Amino acid sequence: MKQSPIVSRTRELLADHNLALKKSLGQHFLVDERVLERIIDASELDVSTGVLEIGPGMGALTERLADRAGAVLAVEIDGRLIPILRELFADRPHVTVVHGDALQVDLRELMERHLGSAERRSVVANLPYYATSPILMRLLEERLPLDRIVVMIQKEVAERIMAEPGTKEYGSISVAVRYFAHVSWVCSVPRNCFVPRPQVDSAVICLRIRREPPVSVRNEDLFFRAVRAGFAQRRKTLTNALSAAFFGGKRKEELGGLLREIGIDPNRRGETLTLEEFARLADGLEQKLE
Ligand code: SAM
């Protein structure tokens, strides 16, 4: 069977540089033109946009980002790929390739330095599976100056992020991501769209960052602690889960009273609570913890 140009190019680059891919770094390269197009369309780029790409790999997505955006900052952890990327983009001064770990480098400073003159900034990336949640949560929790995040991630994680209360996929990541962003599904991506082929399917989702959170909470840290506690032991009632997480297994009656006061049945399970109910709960708990 004849290989598509993008598959041949990826294989050639690997062979030319004698590179063995590292599965531990999630190195599965996207070789499907249509999926690349879907990612680019969902990113709604123009010359006034600066893009941060995490994990450019062999530069297939980077190239398309460079065609549309005003500036591209690509952060790659694998030092072996840096000279390849720098050579590929040598004649495109609006593309900067940085060698670093997206979980460690100072993203705010890098964005200010390389994307500072853009009117708006986005993250567009095919994220490594092993670090999807920490990278996403870092981008959101640090409140980087971003308009949107378009990412390809493992399909199950995308489903968890999109899940509604009361479903088995609903978890703390569903609540946390929605606190920071409006989420939408872009497309599913079967595993045969990558070289080498991973053992899981992927999906692309788009997060449009909210200017203000959808609920107001008095203490954000406590809100996220309450969310984590609510999902920590799924079979426990909310009263038991909160008592275990906040009061060493004690003060259950008092917690039951608090839950009733704020209109939440103490026998419900954490995984049925909406974002708004978690916010009410966090504000109620704050008084008990004073
Ligand atoms: N963007 C390319 C594509 O779509 O074909 C490659 C995507 S591949 C799934 C993930 C890339 O992220 C790899 O190039 C890997 O080396 C890089 N990577 C893994 N962990 C990283 C980290 N912590 N920081 C930056 N890059 C990372």
PDB file of C-alpha atoms and ligand atoms in Angstrom:
ATOM      1  CA  MET A   1       0.000   0.000   0.000  1.00  0.00           C
ATOM      2  CA  LYS A   2       1.292   3.478  -0.853  1.00  0.00           C
ATOM      3  CA  GLN A   3       2.045   5.558   2.238  1.00  0.00           C
ATOM      4  CA  SER A   4       0.648   9.069   2.584  1.00  0.00           C
ATOM      5  CA  PRO A   5       3.288  11.855   2.399  1.00  0.00           C
ATOM      6  CA  ILE A   6       3.000  12.588   6.101  1.00  0.00           C
ATOM      7  CA  VAL A   7       3.576   8.933   7.067  1.00  0.00           C
ATOM      8  CA  SER A   8       6.588   8.704   4.728  1.00  0.00           C
ATOM      9  CA  ARG A   9       7.971  11.972   6.044  1.00  0.00           C
ATOM     10  CA  THR A  10       7.677  10.830   9.669  1.00  0.00           C
ATOM     11  CA  ARG A  11       9.331   7.495   8.871  1.00  0.00           C
ATOM     12  CA  GLU A  12      12.090   9.229   6.864  1.00  0.00           C
ATOM     13  CA  LEU A  13      12.852  11.674   9.665  1.00  0.00           C
ATOM     14  CA  LEU A  14      13.033   8.801  12.137  1.00  0.00           C
ATOM     15  CA  ALA A  15      15.331   6.789   9.883  1.00  0.00           C
ATOM     16  CA  ASP A  16      17.555   9.759   8.885  1.00  0.00           C
ATOM     17  CA  HIS A  17      18.175  10.591  12.508  1.00  0.00           C
ATOM     18  CA  ASN A  18      18.328   6.982  13.606  1.00  0.00           C
ATOM     19  CA  LEU A  19      15.745   7.607  16.288  1.00  0.00           C
ATOM     20  CA  ALA A  20      14.061   4.987  18.415  1.00  0.00           C
ATOM     21  CA  LEU A  21      10.836   6.422  19.745  1.00  0.00           C
ATOM     22  CA  LYS A  22      10.237   6.568  23.464  1.00  0.00           C
ATOM     23  CA  LYS A  23       6.861   5.207  24.483  1.00  0.00           C
ATOM     24  CA  SER A  24       7.546   6.493  27.994  1.00  0.00           C
ATOM     25  CA  LEU A  25       7.313  10.020  26.557  1.00  0.00           C
ATOM     26  CA  GLY A  26       4.058   9.260  24.748  1.00  0.00           C
ATOM     27  CA  GLN A  27       5.750   9.511  21.346  1.00  0.00           C
ATOM     28  CA  HIS A  28       2.919   8.537  19.013  1.00  0.00           C
ATOM     29  CA  PHE A  29       3.000  10.869  16.037  1.00  0.00           C
ATOM     30  CA  LEU A  30      -0.174  11.954  14.317  1.00  0.00           C
ATOM     31  CA  VAL A  31      -0.102  11.054  10.614  1.00  0.00           C
ATOM     32  CA  ASP A  32      -3.667  11.758   9.523  1.00  0.00           C
ATOM     33  CA  GLU A  33      -4.181  14.930   7.485  1.00  0.00           C
ATOM     34  CA  ARG A  34      -7.907  15.131   8.216  1.00  0.00           C
ATOM     35  CA  VAL A  35      -7.386  15.021  11.964  1.00  0.00           C
ATOM     36  CA  LEU A  36      -4.709  17.718  11.673  1.00  0.00           C
ATOM     37  CA  GLU A  37      -7.258  19.825   9.769  1.00  0.00           C
ATOM     38  CA  ARG A  38      -9.899  19.264  12.459  1.00  0.00           C
ATOM     39  CA  ILE A  39      -7.465  20.401  15.154  1.00  0.00           C
ATOM     40  CA  ILE A  40      -6.519  23.494  13.157  1.00  0.00           C
ATOM     41  CA  ASP A  41     -10.184  24.363  12.446  1.00  0.00           C
ATOM     42  CA  ALA A  42     -11.132  24.030  16.121  1.00  0.00           C
ATOM     43  CA  SER A  43      -8.200  26.300  17.046  1.00  0.00           C
ATOM     44  CA  GLU A  44      -9.611  29.222  14.996  1.00  0.00           C
ATOM     45  CA  LEU A  45      -6.153  30.701  14.472  1.00  0.00           C
ATOM     46  CA  ASP A  46      -5.208  33.897  12.709  1.00  0.00           C
ATOM     47  CA  VAL A  47      -2.138  36.121  12.597  1.00  0.00           C
ATOM     48  CA  SER A  48      -3.176  37.871  15.804  1.00  0.00           C
ATOM     49  CA  THR A  49      -2.952  34.558  17.721  1.00  0.00           C
ATOM     50  CA  GLY A  50       0.133  33.229  19.462  1.00  0.00           C
ATOM     51  CA  VAL A  51       0.184  29.469  19.969  1.00  0.00           C
ATOM     52  CA  LEU A  52       1.913  27.383  22.604  1.00  0.00           C
ATOM     53  CA  GLU A  53       2.402  23.813  21.399  1.00  0.00           C
ATOM     54  CA  ILE A  54       3.417  21.219  23.982  1.00  0.00           C
ATOM     55  CA  GLY A  55       5.290  18.266  22.520  1.00  0.00           C
ATOM     56  CA  PRO A  56       5.830  19.191  18.844  1.00  0.00           C
ATOM     57  CA  GLY A  57       7.455  15.808  18.149  1.00  0.00           C
ATOM     58  CA  MET A  58       8.382  15.761  14.439  1.00  0.00           C
ATOM     59  CA  GLY A  59       6.614  19.045  13.769  1.00  0.00           C
ATOM     60  CA  ALA A  60       3.603  17.846  11.751  1.00  0.00           C
ATOM     61  CA  LEU A  61       1.129  19.939  13.757  1.00  0.00           C
ATOM     62  CA  THR A  62       3.692  22.724  14.320  1.00  0.00           C
ATOM     63  CA  GLU A  63       3.957  23.241  10.576  1.00  0.00           C
ATOM     64  CA  ARG A  64       0.210  23.804  10.225  1.00  0.00           C
ATOM     65  CA  LEU A  65       0.137  26.067  13.263  1.00  0.00           C
ATOM     66  CA  ALA A  66       2.975  28.090  11.735  1.00  0.00           C
ATOM     67  CA  ASP A  67       0.956  28.542   8.520  1.00  0.00           C
ATOM     68  CA  ARG A  68      -1.937  30.189  10.397  1.00  0.00           C
ATOM     69  CA  ALA A  69      -0.745  31.758  13.647  1.00  0.00           C
ATOM     70  CA  GLY A  70       1.273  34.940  14.197  1.00  0.00           C
ATOM     71  CA  ALA A  71       3.761  33.173  16.466  1.00  0.00           C
ATOM     72  CA  VAL A  72       4.365  29.604  17.617  1.00  0.00           C
ATOM     73  CA  LEU A  73       6.208  28.537  20.758  1.00  0.00           C
ATOM     74  CA  ALA A  74       6.897  24.787  20.775  1.00  0.00           C
ATOM     75  CA  VAL A  75       8.139  23.152  24.002  1.00  0.00           C
ATOM     76  CA  GLU A  76       9.604  19.655  23.565  1.00  0.00           C
ATOM     77  CA  ILE A  77      11.132  17.496  26.301  1.00  0.00           C
ATOM     78  CA  ASP A  78      13.137  15.141  24.049  1.00  0.00           C
ATOM     79  CA  GLY A  79      16.515  16.730  23.324  1.00  0.00           C
ATOM     80  CA  ARG A  80      17.051  14.460  20.300  1.00  0.00           C
ATOM     81  CA  LEU A  81      14.145  16.141  18.501  1.00  0.00           C
ATOM     82  CA  ILE A  82      15.317  19.714  19.082  1.00  0.00           C
ATOM     83  CA  PRO A  83      17.901  19.917  16.233  1.00  0.00           C
ATOM     84  CA  ILE A  84      15.415  18.274  13.848  1.00  0.00           C
ATOM     85  CA  LEU A  85      12.713  20.793  14.761  1.00  0.00           C
ATOM     86  CA  ARG A  86      15.105  23.761  14.627  1.00  0.00           C
ATOM     87  CA  GLU A  87      16.234  22.686  11.162  1.00  0.00           C
ATOM     88  CA  LEU A  88      12.653  22.185   9.942  1.00  0.00           C
ATOM     89  CA  PHE A  89      11.689  25.695  11.039  1.00  0.00           C
ATOM     90  CA  ALA A  90      14.992  27.453  10.354  1.00  0.00           C
ATOM     91  CA  ASP A  91      13.396  29.732   7.749  1.00  0.00           C
ATOM     92  CA  ARG A  92      10.336  30.546   9.874  1.00  0.00           C
ATOM     93  CA  PRO A  93      11.391  33.139  12.441  1.00  0.00           C
ATOM     94  CA  HIS A  94       7.946  33.259  14.055  1.00  0.00           C
ATOM     95  CA  VAL A  95       8.460  29.660  15.301  1.00  0.00           C
ATOM     96  CA  THR A  96      10.488  29.210  18.504  1.00  0.00           C
ATOM     97  CA  VAL A  97      11.503  25.727  19.637  1.00  0.00           C
ATOM     98  CA  VAL A  98      12.335  25.385  23.328  1.00  0.00           C
ATOM     99  CA  HIS A  99      13.876  22.307  24.917  1.00  0.00           C
ATOM    100  CA  GLY A 100      12.094  21.686  28.207  1.00  0.00           C
ATOM    101  CA  ASP A 101       9.559  19.809  30.276  1.00  0.00           C
ATOM    102  CA  ALA A 102       6.134  21.440  30.040  1.00  0.00           C
ATOM    103  CA  LEU A 103       5.533  20.487  33.680  1.00  0.00           C
ATOM    104  CA  GLN A 104       8.670  22.288  34.847  1.00  0.00           C
ATOM    105  CA  VAL A 105       9.504  25.261  32.632  1.00  0.00           C
ATOM    106  CA  ASP A 106       8.196  28.737  33.429  1.00  0.00           C
ATOM    107  CA  LEU A 107       5.396  28.806  30.858  1.00  0.00           C
ATOM    108  CA  ARG A 108       4.193  32.275  31.821  1.00  0.00           C
ATOM    109  CA  GLU A 109       7.635  33.778  31.256  1.00  0.00           C
ATOM    110  CA  LEU A 110       8.168  31.873  27.987  1.00  0.00           C
ATOM    111  CA  MET A 111       4.757  32.954  26.705  1.00  0.00           C
ATOM    112  CA  GLU A 112       5.418  36.554  27.673  1.00  0.00           C
ATOM    113  CA  ARG A 113       8.788  36.465  25.897  1.00  0.00           C
ATOM    114  CA  HIS A 114       7.732  34.698  22.690  1.00  0.00           C
ATOM    115  CA  LEU A 115       3.989  35.299  22.375  1.00  0.00           C
ATOM    116  CA  GLY A 116       3.806  38.589  24.262  1.00  0.00           C
ATOM    117  CA  SER A 117       2.875  40.705  21.256  1.00  0.00           C
ATOM    118  CA  ALA A 118      -0.045  38.464  20.193  1.00  0.00           C
ATOM    119  CA  GLU A 119      -3.577  39.764  20.775  1.00  0.00           C
ATOM    120  CA  ARG A 120      -4.696  36.389  22.101  1.00  0.00           C
ATOM    121  CA  ARG A 121      -2.980  33.149  23.006  1.00  0.00           C
ATOM    122  CA  SER A 122      -3.979  29.500  22.703  1.00  0.00           C
ATOM    123  CA  VAL A 123      -2.542  26.106  23.448  1.00  0.00           C
ATOM    124  CA  VAL A 124      -2.828  23.571  20.638  1.00  0.00           C
ATOM    125  CA  ALA A 125      -1.259  20.172  21.253  1.00  0.00           C
ATOM    126  CA  ASN A 126      -1.292  16.450  20.861  1.00  0.00           C
ATOM    127  CA  LEU A 127      -0.456  15.738  24.500  1.00  0.00           C
ATOM    128  CA  PRO A 128       1.596  12.760  25.729  1.00  0.00           C
ATOM    129  CA  TYR A 129      -0.762  10.265  27.411  1.00  0.00           C
ATOM    130  CA  TYR A 130       1.283   9.870  30.569  1.00  0.00           C
ATOM    131  CA  ALA A 131       1.066  13.558  31.498  1.00  0.00           C
ATOM    132  CA  THR A 132      -2.285  14.678  30.101  1.00  0.00           C
ATOM    133  CA  SER A 133      -4.023  15.587  33.361  1.00  0.00           C
ATOM    134  CA  PRO A 134      -1.062  17.281  35.070  1.00  0.00           C
ATOM    135  CA  ILE A 135      -0.313  19.345  31.944  1.00  0.00           C
ATOM    136  CA  LEU A 136      -3.957  20.357  31.468  1.00  0.00           C
ATOM    137  CA  MET A 137      -4.432  21.205  35.133  1.00  0.00           C
ATOM    138  CA  ARG A 138      -1.199  23.189  35.154  1.00  0.00           C
ATOM    139  CA  LEU A 139      -2.369  25.276  32.178  1.00  0.00           C
ATOM    140  CA  LEU A 140      -5.703  25.955  33.883  1.00  0.00           C
ATOM    141  CA  GLU A 141      -4.709  26.381  37.526  1.00  0.00           C
ATOM    142  CA  GLU A 142      -1.859  28.766  36.761  1.00  0.00           C
ATOM    143  CA  ARG A 143      -4.387  30.957  34.986  1.00  0.00           C
ATOM    144  CA  LEU A 144      -2.027  31.499  32.081  1.00  0.00           C
ATOM    145  CA  PRO A 145      -3.259  34.209  29.733  1.00  0.00           C
ATOM    146  CA  LEU A 146      -5.038  31.816  27.365  1.00  0.00           C
ATOM    147  CA  ASP A 147      -8.145  32.099  25.209  1.00  0.00           C
ATOM    148  CA  ARG A 148      -8.545  28.450  24.371  1.00  0.00           C
ATOM    149  CA  ILE A 149      -6.896  25.060  24.643  1.00  0.00           C
ATOM    150  CA  VAL A 150      -7.364  22.538  21.851  1.00  0.00           C
ATOM    151  CA  VAL A 151      -5.863  19.192  22.781  1.00  0.00           C
ATOM    152  CA  MET A 152      -5.759  15.648  21.587  1.00  0.00           C
ATOM    153  CA  ILE A 153      -5.800  13.295  24.555  1.00  0.00           C
ATOM    154  CA  GLN A 154      -6.708   9.713  25.393  1.00  0.00           C
ATOM    155  CA  LYS A 155     -10.399   9.185  24.579  1.00  0.00           C
ATOM    156  CA  GLU A 156     -11.297   7.958  28.073  1.00  0.00           C
ATOM    157  CA  VAL A 157      -9.822  11.078  29.635  1.00  0.00           C
ATOM    158  CA  ALA A 158     -11.724  13.271  27.149  1.00  0.00           C
ATOM    159  CA  GLU A 159     -14.925  11.425  28.092  1.00  0.00           C
ATOM    160  CA  ARG A 160     -14.223  11.984  31.776  1.00  0.00           C
ATOM    161  CA  ILE A 161     -13.700  15.695  31.216  1.00  0.00           C
ATOM    162  CA  MET A 162     -16.973  15.961  29.259  1.00  0.00           C
ATOM    163  CA  ALA A 163     -19.015  13.778  31.655  1.00  0.00           C
ATOM    164  CA  GLU A 164     -22.227  14.869  33.384  1.00  0.00           C
ATOM    165  CA  PRO A 165     -22.988  14.400  37.118  1.00  0.00           C
ATOM    166  CA  GLY A 166     -24.220  10.946  38.103  1.00  0.00           C
ATOM    167  CA  THR A 167     -22.452   9.091  35.265  1.00  0.00           C
ATOM    168  CA  LYS A 168     -19.623   6.689  35.917  1.00  0.00           C
ATOM    169  CA  GLU A 169     -17.188   8.839  33.914  1.00  0.00           C
ATOM    170  CA  TYR A 170     -17.935  11.953  36.018  1.00  0.00           C
ATOM    171  CA  GLY A 171     -14.991  12.727  38.309  1.00  0.00           C
ATOM    172  CA  SER A 172     -12.977  15.487  39.900  1.00  0.00           C
ATOM    173  CA  ILE A 173     -11.381  16.332  36.532  1.00  0.00           C
ATOM    174  CA  SER A 174     -14.859  16.952  35.019  1.00  0.00           C
ATOM    175  CA  VAL A 175     -15.618  19.484  37.744  1.00  0.00           C
ATOM    176  CA  ALA A 176     -12.161  21.068  37.788  1.00  0.00           C
ATOM    177  CA  VAL A 177     -11.902  21.603  34.021  1.00  0.00           C
ATOM    178  CA  ARG A 178     -15.423  23.040  33.840  1.00  0.00           C
ATOM    179  CA  TYR A 179     -14.651  25.439  36.628  1.00  0.00           C
ATOM    180  CA  PHE A 180     -12.056  27.020  34.354  1.00  0.00           C
ATOM    181  CA  ALA A 181     -13.459  26.470  30.858  1.00  0.00           C
ATOM    182  CA  HIS A 182     -16.392  25.741  28.567  1.00  0.00           C
ATOM    183  CA  VAL A 183     -15.682  22.319  27.110  1.00  0.00           C
ATOM    184  CA  SER A 184     -16.671  20.928  23.728  1.00  0.00           C
ATOM    185  CA  TRP A 185     -15.974  17.732  21.838  1.00  0.00           C
ATOM    186  CA  VAL A 186     -14.183  18.150  18.483  1.00  0.00           C
ATOM    187  CA  CYS A 187     -13.707  14.576  17.210  1.00  0.00           C
ATOM    188  CA  SER A 188     -12.718  11.028  18.060  1.00  0.00           C
ATOM    189  CA  VAL A 189      -9.389   9.829  16.672  1.00  0.00           C
ATOM    190  CA  PRO A 190      -8.829   6.101  16.189  1.00  0.00           C
ATOM    191  CA  ARG A 191      -5.474   4.621  17.109  1.00  0.00           C
ATOM    192  CA  ASN A 192      -4.542   3.916  13.471  1.00  0.00           C
ATOM    193  CA  CYS A 193      -4.017   7.660  12.916  1.00  0.00           C
ATOM    194  CA  PHE A 194      -0.651   7.462  14.722  1.00  0.00           C
ATOM    195  CA  VAL A 195       2.851   6.096  14.109  1.00  0.00           C
ATOM    196  CA  PRO A 196       3.624   4.028  16.096  1.00  0.00           C
ATOM    197  CA  ARG A 197       0.069   2.901  16.813  1.00  0.00           C
ATOM    198  CA  PRO A 198      -0.880   3.343  20.507  1.00  0.00           C
ATOM    199  CA  GLN A 199      -3.032   0.879  22.463  1.00  0.00           C
ATOM    200  CA  VAL A 200      -5.820   3.385  23.057  1.00  0.00           C
ATOM    201  CA  ASP A 201      -8.012   5.682  20.989  1.00  0.00           C
ATOM    202  CA  SER A 202      -7.838   9.446  21.282  1.00  0.00           C
ATOM    203  CA  ALA A 203     -10.137  12.426  21.013  1.00  0.00           C
ATOM    204  CA  VAL A 204      -9.751  16.140  20.423  1.00  0.00           C
ATOM    205  CA  ILE A 205     -11.502  18.525  22.807  1.00  0.00           C
ATOM    206  CA  CYS A 206     -11.674  22.292  22.896  1.00  0.00           C
ATOM    207  CA  LEU A 207     -11.620  24.312  26.131  1.00  0.00           C
ATOM    208  CA  ARG A 208     -12.658  27.947  25.886  1.00  0.00           C
ATOM    209  CA  ILE A 209     -11.268  29.607  28.989  1.00  0.00           C
ATOM    210  CA  ARG A 210     -13.834  31.426  31.115  1.00  0.00           C
ATOM    211  CA  ARG A 211     -13.102  34.999  32.163  1.00  0.00           C
ATOM    212  CA  GLU A 212     -14.887  34.351  35.456  1.00  0.00           C
ATOM    213  CA  PRO A 213     -15.599  30.993  37.143  1.00  0.00           C
ATOM    214  CA  PRO A 214     -19.247  29.859  36.713  1.00  0.00           C
ATOM    215  CA  VAL A 215     -19.752  29.798  40.503  1.00  0.00           C
ATOM    216  CA  SER A 216     -18.287  32.028  43.162  1.00  0.00           C
ATOM    217  CA  VAL A 217     -16.563  30.295  46.055  1.00  0.00           C
ATOM    218  CA  ARG A 218     -15.087  31.935  49.107  1.00  0.00           C
ATOM    219  CA  ASN A 219     -12.069  29.634  49.265  1.00  0.00           C
ATOM    220  CA  GLU A 220     -10.924  28.062  46.008  1.00  0.00           C
ATOM    221  CA  ASP A 221      -8.489  25.620  47.651  1.00  0.00           C
ATOM    222  CA  LEU A 222     -11.242  24.308  49.868  1.00  0.00           C
ATOM    223  CA  PHE A 223     -13.562  23.992  46.864  1.00  0.00           C
ATOM    224  CA  PHE A 224     -11.055  21.733  45.096  1.00  0.00           C
ATOM    225  CA  ARG A 225     -10.425  19.758  48.294  1.00  0.00           C
ATOM    226  CA  ALA A 226     -14.174  19.184  48.662  1.00  0.00           C
ATOM    227  CA  VAL A 227     -14.383  18.051  45.026  1.00  0.00           C
ATOM    228  CA  ARG A 228     -11.514  15.590  45.496  1.00  0.00           C
ATOM    229  CA  ALA A 229     -13.056  14.306  48.735  1.00  0.00           C
ATOM    230  CA  GLY A 230     -16.420  13.843  47.022  1.00  0.00           C
ATOM    231  CA  PHE A 231     -14.890  11.476  44.487  1.00  0.00           C
ATOM    232  CA  ALA A 232     -12.213   9.853  46.648  1.00  0.00           C
ATOM    233  CA  GLN A 233     -14.271   6.853  47.719  1.00  0.00           C
ATOM    234  CA  ARG A 234     -17.047   6.460  45.242  1.00  0.00           C
ATOM    235  CA  ARG A 235     -19.182   4.047  47.204  1.00  0.00           C
ATOM    236  CA  LYS A 236     -19.331   6.210  50.309  1.00  0.00           C
ATOM    237  CA  THR A 237     -22.141   8.643  51.030  1.00  0.00           C
ATOM    238  CA  LEU A 238     -21.150  12.266  50.910  1.00  0.00           C
ATOM    239  CA  THR A 239     -21.368  12.514  54.703  1.00  0.00           C
ATOM    240  CA  ASN A 240     -18.916   9.630  55.172  1.00  0.00           C
ATOM    241  CA  ALA A 241     -16.565  10.827  52.433  1.00  0.00           C
ATOM    242  CA  LEU A 242     -16.396  14.354  53.881  1.00  0.00           C
ATOM    243  CA  SER A 243     -16.035  13.103  57.417  1.00  0.00           C
ATOM    244  CA  ALA A 244     -13.099  10.893  56.341  1.00  0.00           C
ATOM    245  CA  ALA A 245     -11.423  13.663  54.340  1.00  0.00           C
ATOM    246  CA  PHE A 246     -11.882  16.609  56.704  1.00  0.00           C
ATOM    247  CA  PHE A 247     -12.567  15.371  60.236  1.00  0.00           C
ATOM    248  CA  GLY A 248     -10.691  12.080  60.657  1.00  0.00           C
ATOM    249  CA  GLY A 249     -13.919  10.066  60.330  1.00  0.00           C
ATOM    250  CA  LYS A 250     -15.738  12.126  63.002  1.00  0.00           C
ATOM    251  CA  ARG A 251     -18.492  14.792  63.164  1.00  0.00           C
ATOM    252  CA  LYS A 252     -20.833  12.917  60.833  1.00  0.00           C
ATOM    253  CA  GLU A 253     -24.032  14.211  62.433  1.00  0.00           C
ATOM    254  CA  GLU A 254     -22.878  17.773  62.214  1.00  0.00           C
ATOM    255  CA  LEU A 255     -21.952  17.239  58.546  1.00  0.00           C
ATOM    256  CA  GLY A 256     -25.356  15.716  57.873  1.00  0.00           C
ATOM    257  CA  GLY A 257     -26.911  18.833  59.385  1.00  0.00           C
ATOM    258  CA  LEU A 258     -24.785  21.112  57.242  1.00  0.00           C
ATOM    259  CA  LEU A 259     -25.671  19.198  54.068  1.00  0.00           C
ATOM    260  CA  ARG A 260     -29.389  19.414  54.859  1.00  0.00           C
ATOM    261  CA  GLU A 261     -29.042  23.127  55.594  1.00  0.00           C
ATOM    262  CA  ILE A 262     -27.556  23.757  52.138  1.00  0.00           C
ATOM    263  CA  GLY A 263     -30.170  21.609  50.416  1.00  0.00           C
ATOM    264  CA  ILE A 264     -28.087  18.491  49.683  1.00  0.00           C
ATOM    265  CA  ASP A 265     -29.281  15.058  50.803  1.00  0.00           C
ATOM    266  CA  PRO A 266     -26.512  13.709  53.142  1.00  0.00           C
ATOM    267  CA  ASN A 267     -26.979  10.217  51.686  1.00  0.00           C
ATOM    268  CA  ARG A 268     -26.110  11.282  48.164  1.00  0.00           C
ATOM    269  CA  ARG A 269     -22.780  10.238  46.706  1.00  0.00           C
ATOM    270  CA  GLY A 270     -20.195  12.812  45.696  1.00  0.00           C
ATOM    271  CA  GLU A 271     -20.344  11.756  42.066  1.00  0.00           C
ATOM    272  CA  THR A 272     -23.900  13.110  41.733  1.00  0.00           C
ATOM    273  CA  LEU A 273     -23.089  16.675  42.783  1.00  0.00           C
ATOM    274  CA  THR A 274     -23.069  19.493  40.256  1.00  0.00           C
ATOM    275  CA  LEU A 275     -20.406  22.200  40.172  1.00  0.00           C
ATOM    276  CA  GLU A 276     -22.857  24.561  41.830  1.00  0.00           C
ATOM    277  CA  GLU A 277     -23.557  22.092  44.649  1.00  0.00           C
ATOM    278  CA  PHE A 278     -19.827  21.561  45.269  1.00  0.00           C
ATOM    279  CA  ALA A 279     -19.482  25.352  45.525  1.00  0.00           C
ATOM    280  CA  ARG A 280     -22.271  25.543  48.127  1.00  0.00           C
ATOM    281  CA  LEU A 281     -20.679  22.666  49.999  1.00  0.00           C
ATOM    282  CA  ALA A 282     -17.233  24.323  50.048  1.00  0.00           C
ATOM    283  CA  ASP A 283     -18.693  27.559  51.450  1.00  0.00           C
ATOM    284  CA  GLY A 284     -20.590  25.598  54.109  1.00  0.00           C
ATOM    285  CA  LEU A 285     -17.498  23.595  55.064  1.00  0.00           C
ATOM    286  CA  GLU A 286     -15.454  26.750  55.463  1.00  0.00           C
ATOM    287  CA  GLN A 287     -17.555  27.743  58.472  1.00  0.00           C
ATOM    288  CA  LYS A 288     -17.110  24.303  60.049  1.00  0.00           C
ATOM    289  CA  LEU A 289     -13.340  24.448  59.579  1.00  0.00           C
ATOM    290  CA  GLU A 290     -12.918  27.918  61.088  1.00  0.00           C
TER     291      GLU A 290
HETATM  292  N1  SAM B   1       2.885  16.914  18.147  1.00  0.00           N
HETATM  293  C1  SAM B   1       3.364  15.663  17.622  1.00  0.00           C
HETATM  294  C2  SAM B   1       2.287  15.014  16.777  1.00  0.00           C
HETATM  295  O1  SAM B   1       1.134  15.442  16.888  1.00  0.00           O
HETATM  296  O2  SAM B   1       2.578  14.101  16.045  1.00  0.00           O
HETATM  297  C3  SAM B   1       3.839  14.707  18.726  1.00  0.00           C
HETATM  298  C4  SAM B   1       2.825  14.335  19.762  1.00  0.00           C
HETATM  299  S1  SAM B   1       3.321  13.036  20.835  1.00  0.00           S
HETATM  300  C5  SAM B   1       1.757  12.380  21.298  1.00  0.00           C
HETATM  301  C6  SAM B   1       3.786  13.832  22.335  1.00  0.00           C
HETATM  302  C7  SAM B   1       5.068  14.668  22.285  1.00  0.00           C
HETATM  303  O3  SAM B   1       5.244  15.286  23.561  1.00  0.00           O
HETATM  304  C8  SAM B   1       6.327  13.880  22.033  1.00  0.00           C
HETATM  305  O4  SAM B   1       7.105  14.547  21.079  1.00  0.00           O
HETATM  306  C9  SAM B   1       7.054  13.860  23.396  1.00  0.00           C
HETATM  307  O5  SAM B   1       8.459  13.784  23.295  1.00  0.00           O
HETATM  308  C10 SAM B   1       6.604  15.189  23.967  1.00  0.00           C
HETATM  309  N2  SAM B   1       6.590  15.258  25.432  1.00  0.00           N
HETATM  310  C11 SAM B   1       6.371  14.250  26.310  1.00  0.00           C
HETATM  311  N3  SAM B   1       6.389  14.719  27.566  1.00  0.00           N
HETATM  312  C12 SAM B   1       6.604  16.063  27.491  1.00  0.00           C
HETATM  313  C13 SAM B   1       6.744  17.097  28.462  1.00  0.00           C
HETATM  314  N4  SAM B   1       6.628  16.839  29.768  1.00  0.00           N
HETATM  315  N5  SAM B   1       7.000  18.353  28.026  1.00  0.00           N
HETATM  316  C14 SAM B   1       7.128  18.622  26.695  1.00  0.00           C
HETATM  317  N6  SAM B   1       7.013  17.676  25.738  1.00  0.00           N
HETATM  318  C15 SAM B   1       6.745  16.415  26.128  1.00  0.00           C
END
